[in-house]
């Protein structure tokens, strides 16, 4: 329930695994949270946030940025190609690159605008049919395709199945990233960010543990 507490826990988890906490970015996931809660975290000086939907982010972050200055904004949720243009204008990092069509759209827009957020390839490590992401067996080829398109791929992202031991998925993601020469690992949420740090997470995505429970499930 507090930013300070989560930062302390990140430092402790980093220390436990002999890592530098400065190499772990805390993305405060502000989706569907009331503006007052988001402002409270901005007032504490935090400047790195995550959102799930382009539309929702477009409705609040231009105002927050006008009031608070530069904010690093991360898109965590699925991106429709018809929202890709808006997304590259708004976000600094996209964690949900999950299909060739989207890679092509982002590459085209990057050519056209001269601007492209850093991207994480989302991997469906649990191979869940209802979940977005590249299947583990297709990751190497997809990363190569993205590089051929000159997309700035910085890492891999996963959301493990809720009913499985997350560590297995974190370990798998880390292995796939290393094999592809990628340093970024976007993994770990409120329930398991310490564990993700032990497996090398560079970006933890923490929502409810900072802001409190979301009113709407998402
Ligand atoms: C909502 C969300 C989070 C944060 O979830 P919490 O359990 O509230 O920390 C992290 N990553 C993604 C992709 C999400 O959609």
Tab-separated table of C-alpha atoms and ligand atoms in Angstrom:
chain	number	residue	atom	x	y	z
A	1	UNK	CA	0.000	0.000	0.000
A	2	UNK	CA	2.917	2.326	-0.251
A	3	UNK	CA	5.539	3.339	-2.739
A	4	UNK	CA	8.242	3.562	-0.070
A	5	UNK	CA	7.553	0.077	1.171
A	6	UNK	CA	7.689	-1.425	-2.333
A	7	UNK	CA	10.963	0.379	-3.044
A	8	UNK	CA	12.404	-1.030	0.176
A	9	UNK	CA	11.251	-4.512	-0.774
A	10	UNK	CA	12.851	-4.145	-4.211
A	11	UNK	CA	16.123	-3.113	-2.568
A	12	UNK	CA	15.977	-6.061	-0.178
A	13	UNK	CA	15.200	-8.524	-2.987
A	14	UNK	CA	18.058	-7.102	-5.070
A	15	UNK	CA	20.451	-7.389	-2.129
A	16	UNK	CA	19.384	-10.988	-1.481
A	17	UNK	CA	20.327	-11.974	-5.025
A	18	UNK	CA	23.467	-9.866	-5.197
A	19	UNK	CA	21.970	-7.432	-7.661
A	20	UNK	CA	22.056	-3.642	-7.893
A	21	UNK	CA	18.587	-2.223	-7.147
A	22	UNK	CA	19.348	0.668	-9.491
A	23	UNK	CA	19.137	-1.834	-12.373
A	24	UNK	CA	15.503	-2.592	-11.520
A	25	UNK	CA	12.842	-0.208	-12.704
A	26	UNK	CA	9.626	0.048	-10.722
A	27	UNK	CA	6.682	0.638	-13.039
A	28	UNK	CA	3.750	1.883	-10.969
A	29	UNK	CA	0.712	0.425	-12.730
A	30	UNK	CA	-1.947	3.114	-12.488
A	31	UNK	CA	-4.672	1.584	-14.691
A	32	UNK	CA	-8.211	2.285	-13.447
A	33	UNK	CA	-6.906	3.959	-10.281
A	34	UNK	CA	-8.562	7.196	-9.189
A	35	UNK	CA	-6.540	10.306	-10.106
A	36	UNK	CA	-6.009	11.228	-6.443
A	37	UNK	CA	-4.085	8.005	-5.851
A	38	UNK	CA	-1.953	8.608	-8.954
A	39	UNK	CA	-1.257	12.192	-7.874
A	40	UNK	CA	-0.184	10.976	-4.443
A	41	UNK	CA	2.475	8.794	-6.063
A	42	UNK	CA	3.543	11.610	-8.420
A	43	UNK	CA	3.793	13.910	-5.385
A	44	UNK	CA	6.235	11.442	-3.834
A	45	UNK	CA	8.467	12.014	-6.852
A	46	UNK	CA	7.857	8.769	-8.749
A	47	UNK	CA	8.014	9.247	-12.534
A	48	UNK	CA	7.579	5.796	-14.057
A	49	UNK	CA	4.067	4.511	-14.671
A	50	UNK	CA	2.289	1.762	-16.576
A	51	UNK	CA	-1.107	1.653	-18.240
A	52	UNK	CA	-3.037	-1.104	-19.978
A	53	UNK	CA	-5.077	0.865	-22.463
A	54	UNK	CA	-4.121	3.586	-24.917
A	55	UNK	CA	-7.476	5.317	-24.578
A	56	UNK	CA	-7.394	5.466	-20.797
A	57	UNK	CA	-3.781	6.662	-20.765
A	58	UNK	CA	-4.544	9.352	-23.362
A	59	UNK	CA	-7.289	10.609	-21.095
A	60	UNK	CA	-5.072	11.344	-18.118
A	61	UNK	CA	-1.325	11.412	-18.843
A	62	UNK	CA	-1.116	14.549	-21.024
A	63	UNK	CA	-2.575	16.493	-18.066
A	64	UNK	CA	-0.338	14.797	-15.505
A	65	UNK	CA	2.704	15.475	-17.678
A	66	UNK	CA	1.689	19.119	-18.054
A	67	UNK	CA	1.433	19.398	-14.274
A	68	UNK	CA	4.394	17.277	-13.180
A	69	UNK	CA	6.846	17.345	-16.095
A	70	UNK	CA	8.387	14.348	-17.820
A	71	UNK	CA	6.972	10.957	-16.902
A	72	UNK	CA	8.181	7.638	-18.285
A	73	UNK	CA	5.061	5.908	-19.528
A	74	UNK	CA	4.880	2.163	-20.265
A	75	UNK	CA	2.136	0.401	-22.212
A	76	UNK	CA	1.496	-3.025	-20.681
A	77	UNK	CA	-1.765	-4.136	-22.293
A	78	UNK	CA	-2.639	-5.439	-25.768
A	79	UNK	CA	-2.210	-2.899	-28.551
A	80	UNK	CA	-4.554	-2.823	-31.544
A	81	UNK	CA	-2.840	-1.758	-34.749
A	82	UNK	CA	-5.337	1.068	-35.241
A	83	UNK	CA	-4.134	2.580	-31.943
A	84	UNK	CA	-0.433	2.131	-32.688
A	85	UNK	CA	0.066	5.707	-33.879
A	86	UNK	CA	-1.470	7.128	-30.720
A	87	UNK	CA	0.553	4.679	-28.649
A	88	UNK	CA	3.914	5.714	-30.073
A	89	UNK	CA	3.077	9.356	-29.414
A	90	UNK	CA	2.137	8.709	-25.796
A	91	UNK	CA	4.357	5.894	-24.534
A	92	UNK	CA	8.103	5.612	-23.978
A	93	UNK	CA	8.075	1.832	-23.810
A	94	UNK	CA	5.704	-0.836	-25.167
A	95	UNK	CA	5.739	-4.169	-23.292
A	96	UNK	CA	3.114	-5.921	-25.396
A	97	UNK	CA	4.589	-6.509	-28.839
A	98	UNK	CA	2.888	-9.837	-29.432
A	99	UNK	CA	2.398	-10.438	-33.174
A	100	UNK	CA	3.976	-9.850	-36.590
A	101	UNK	CA	1.215	-7.502	-37.758
A	102	UNK	CA	1.879	-5.144	-34.866
A	103	UNK	CA	5.645	-5.308	-35.467
A	104	UNK	CA	5.051	-4.271	-39.078
A	105	UNK	CA	2.778	-1.391	-38.056
A	106	UNK	CA	5.227	-0.087	-35.468
A	107	UNK	CA	8.103	-0.324	-37.937
A	108	UNK	CA	6.145	1.600	-40.563
A	109	UNK	CA	5.177	4.289	-38.057
A	110	UNK	CA	8.743	4.519	-36.795
A	111	UNK	CA	9.935	5.153	-40.370
A	112	UNK	CA	7.263	7.736	-40.895
A	113	UNK	CA	7.607	9.629	-37.614
A	114	UNK	CA	11.268	9.058	-36.802
A	115	UNK	CA	10.194	7.990	-33.337
A	116	UNK	CA	9.725	4.580	-31.769
A	117	UNK	CA	9.322	3.549	-28.152
A	118	UNK	CA	11.542	0.768	-26.841
A	119	UNK	CA	9.706	-2.537	-27.137
A	120	UNK	CA	9.478	-5.741	-25.145
A	121	UNK	CA	8.268	-8.872	-26.899
A	122	UNK	CA	5.467	-10.414	-24.868
A	123	UNK	CA	5.887	-14.166	-24.475
A	124	UNK	CA	2.994	-16.458	-23.628
A	125	UNK	CA	5.200	-18.657	-21.450
A	126	UNK	CA	2.213	-20.654	-20.204
A	127	UNK	CA	0.915	-21.159	-23.769
A	128	UNK	CA	-2.553	-20.151	-22.589
A	129	UNK	CA	-4.988	-19.886	-25.508
A	130	UNK	CA	-6.769	-16.822	-24.067
A	131	UNK	CA	-3.544	-14.922	-23.413
A	132	UNK	CA	-1.625	-12.699	-25.802
A	133	UNK	CA	2.023	-13.275	-26.579
A	134	UNK	CA	4.425	-15.155	-28.795
A	135	UNK	CA	4.690	-18.906	-28.129
A	136	UNK	CA	8.060	-19.859	-26.584
A	137	UNK	CA	9.059	-21.916	-29.655
A	138	UNK	CA	8.529	-18.871	-31.922
A	139	UNK	CA	10.376	-16.301	-29.817
A	140	UNK	CA	13.814	-16.501	-31.448
A	141	UNK	CA	12.416	-16.103	-34.952
A	142	UNK	CA	10.113	-13.274	-33.892
A	143	UNK	CA	12.913	-11.346	-32.178
A	144	UNK	CA	14.988	-11.728	-35.363
A	145	UNK	CA	12.069	-10.422	-37.444
A	146	UNK	CA	11.707	-7.387	-35.161
A	147	UNK	CA	15.415	-6.669	-35.443
A	148	UNK	CA	15.218	-6.929	-39.238
A	149	UNK	CA	12.501	-4.279	-39.040
A	150	UNK	CA	14.875	-2.062	-37.001
A	151	UNK	CA	12.553	-2.070	-34.002
A	152	UNK	CA	14.351	-1.232	-30.745
A	153	UNK	CA	13.728	-4.562	-28.973
A	154	UNK	CA	15.077	-4.267	-25.426
A	155	UNK	CA	13.707	-7.381	-23.769
A	156	UNK	CA	10.985	-9.939	-23.139
A	157	UNK	CA	7.838	-9.685	-21.034
A	158	UNK	CA	5.590	-12.329	-19.491
A	159	UNK	CA	2.443	-12.627	-17.402
A	160	UNK	CA	2.600	-16.141	-15.896
A	161	UNK	CA	-0.557	-18.255	-15.569
A	162	UNK	CA	-2.239	-17.438	-12.248
A	163	UNK	CA	-2.427	-21.070	-11.174
A	164	UNK	CA	1.190	-22.016	-11.792
A	165	UNK	CA	4.450	-21.405	-9.955
A	166	UNK	CA	5.645	-18.084	-11.383
A	167	UNK	CA	9.331	-18.930	-10.873
A	168	UNK	CA	9.269	-21.482	-13.683
A	169	UNK	CA	7.996	-18.828	-16.067
A	170	UNK	CA	10.486	-16.221	-14.879
A	171	UNK	CA	13.344	-18.678	-15.348
A	172	UNK	CA	12.119	-19.613	-18.832
A	173	UNK	CA	11.811	-15.951	-19.854
A	174	UNK	CA	15.319	-15.190	-18.565
A	175	UNK	CA	16.724	-18.113	-20.533
A	176	UNK	CA	15.030	-17.014	-23.759
A	177	UNK	CA	16.224	-13.415	-23.296
A	178	UNK	CA	19.839	-14.468	-22.671
A	179	UNK	CA	19.804	-16.716	-25.715
A	180	UNK	CA	18.668	-13.759	-27.827
A	181	UNK	CA	21.132	-11.263	-26.360
A	182	UNK	CA	18.393	-9.253	-24.675
A	183	UNK	CA	18.975	-7.589	-21.298
A	184	UNK	CA	15.439	-6.466	-20.450
A	185	UNK	CA	13.140	-8.706	-18.424
A	186	UNK	CA	9.678	-7.308	-17.730
A	187	UNK	CA	8.279	-9.684	-15.142
A	188	UNK	CA	6.830	-9.618	-11.649
A	189	UNK	CA	3.674	-7.962	-10.340
A	190	UNK	CA	2.342	-7.151	-6.849
A	191	UNK	CA	2.211	-10.791	-5.779
A	192	UNK	CA	5.576	-11.943	-7.053
A	193	UNK	CA	7.949	-9.080	-7.873
A	194	UNK	CA	10.547	-10.217	-5.295
A	195	UNK	CA	10.651	-13.629	-6.914
A	196	UNK	CA	10.970	-12.033	-10.368
A	197	UNK	CA	13.934	-9.989	-9.122
A	198	UNK	CA	15.644	-13.180	-7.995
A	199	UNK	CA	15.319	-14.413	-11.590
A	200	UNK	CA	16.729	-11.213	-13.073
A	201	UNK	CA	13.743	-8.887	-13.636
A	202	UNK	CA	14.818	-5.448	-14.857
A	203	UNK	CA	11.273	-4.046	-14.922
A	204	UNK	CA	8.698	-4.962	-12.281
A	205	UNK	CA	5.089	-3.936	-12.885
A	206	UNK	CA	3.417	-3.233	-9.578
A	207	UNK	CA	-0.140	-1.907	-9.337
A	208	UNK	CA	-2.337	-2.812	-6.399
A	209	UNK	CA	0.514	-3.118	-3.886
A	210	UNK	CA	1.280	0.571	-4.463
A	211	UNK	CA	-2.119	2.096	-5.138
A	212	UNK	CA	-4.486	-0.257	-3.358
A	213	UNK	CA	-6.969	-2.651	-4.897
A	214	UNK	CA	-8.416	-1.671	-8.245
A	215	UNK	CA	-12.144	-0.963	-8.172
A	216	UNK	CA	-12.658	-2.541	-11.593
A	217	UNK	CA	-11.063	-5.870	-12.356
A	218	UNK	CA	-8.746	-5.683	-15.365
B	1	LIG	C1	-2.498	-4.900	-14.041
B	1	LIG	C2	-1.185	-5.354	-14.507
B	1	LIG	C3	-0.082	-5.344	-13.648
B	1	LIG	C4	-0.159	-4.950	-12.189
B	1	LIG	O1	-0.884	-5.883	-11.471
B	1	LIG	P1	-0.901	-5.884	-9.855
B	1	LIG	O2	-1.217	-7.275	-9.502
B	1	LIG	O3	-1.935	-4.901	-9.455
B	1	LIG	O4	0.452	-5.465	-9.395
B	1	LIG	C5	1.133	-5.746	-14.172
B	1	LIG	N1	1.278	-6.115	-15.453
B	1	LIG	C6	0.240	-6.135	-16.302
B	1	LIG	C7	0.452	-6.563	-17.713
B	1	LIG	C8	-1.021	-5.774	-15.851
B	1	LIG	O5	-2.052	-5.816	-16.703
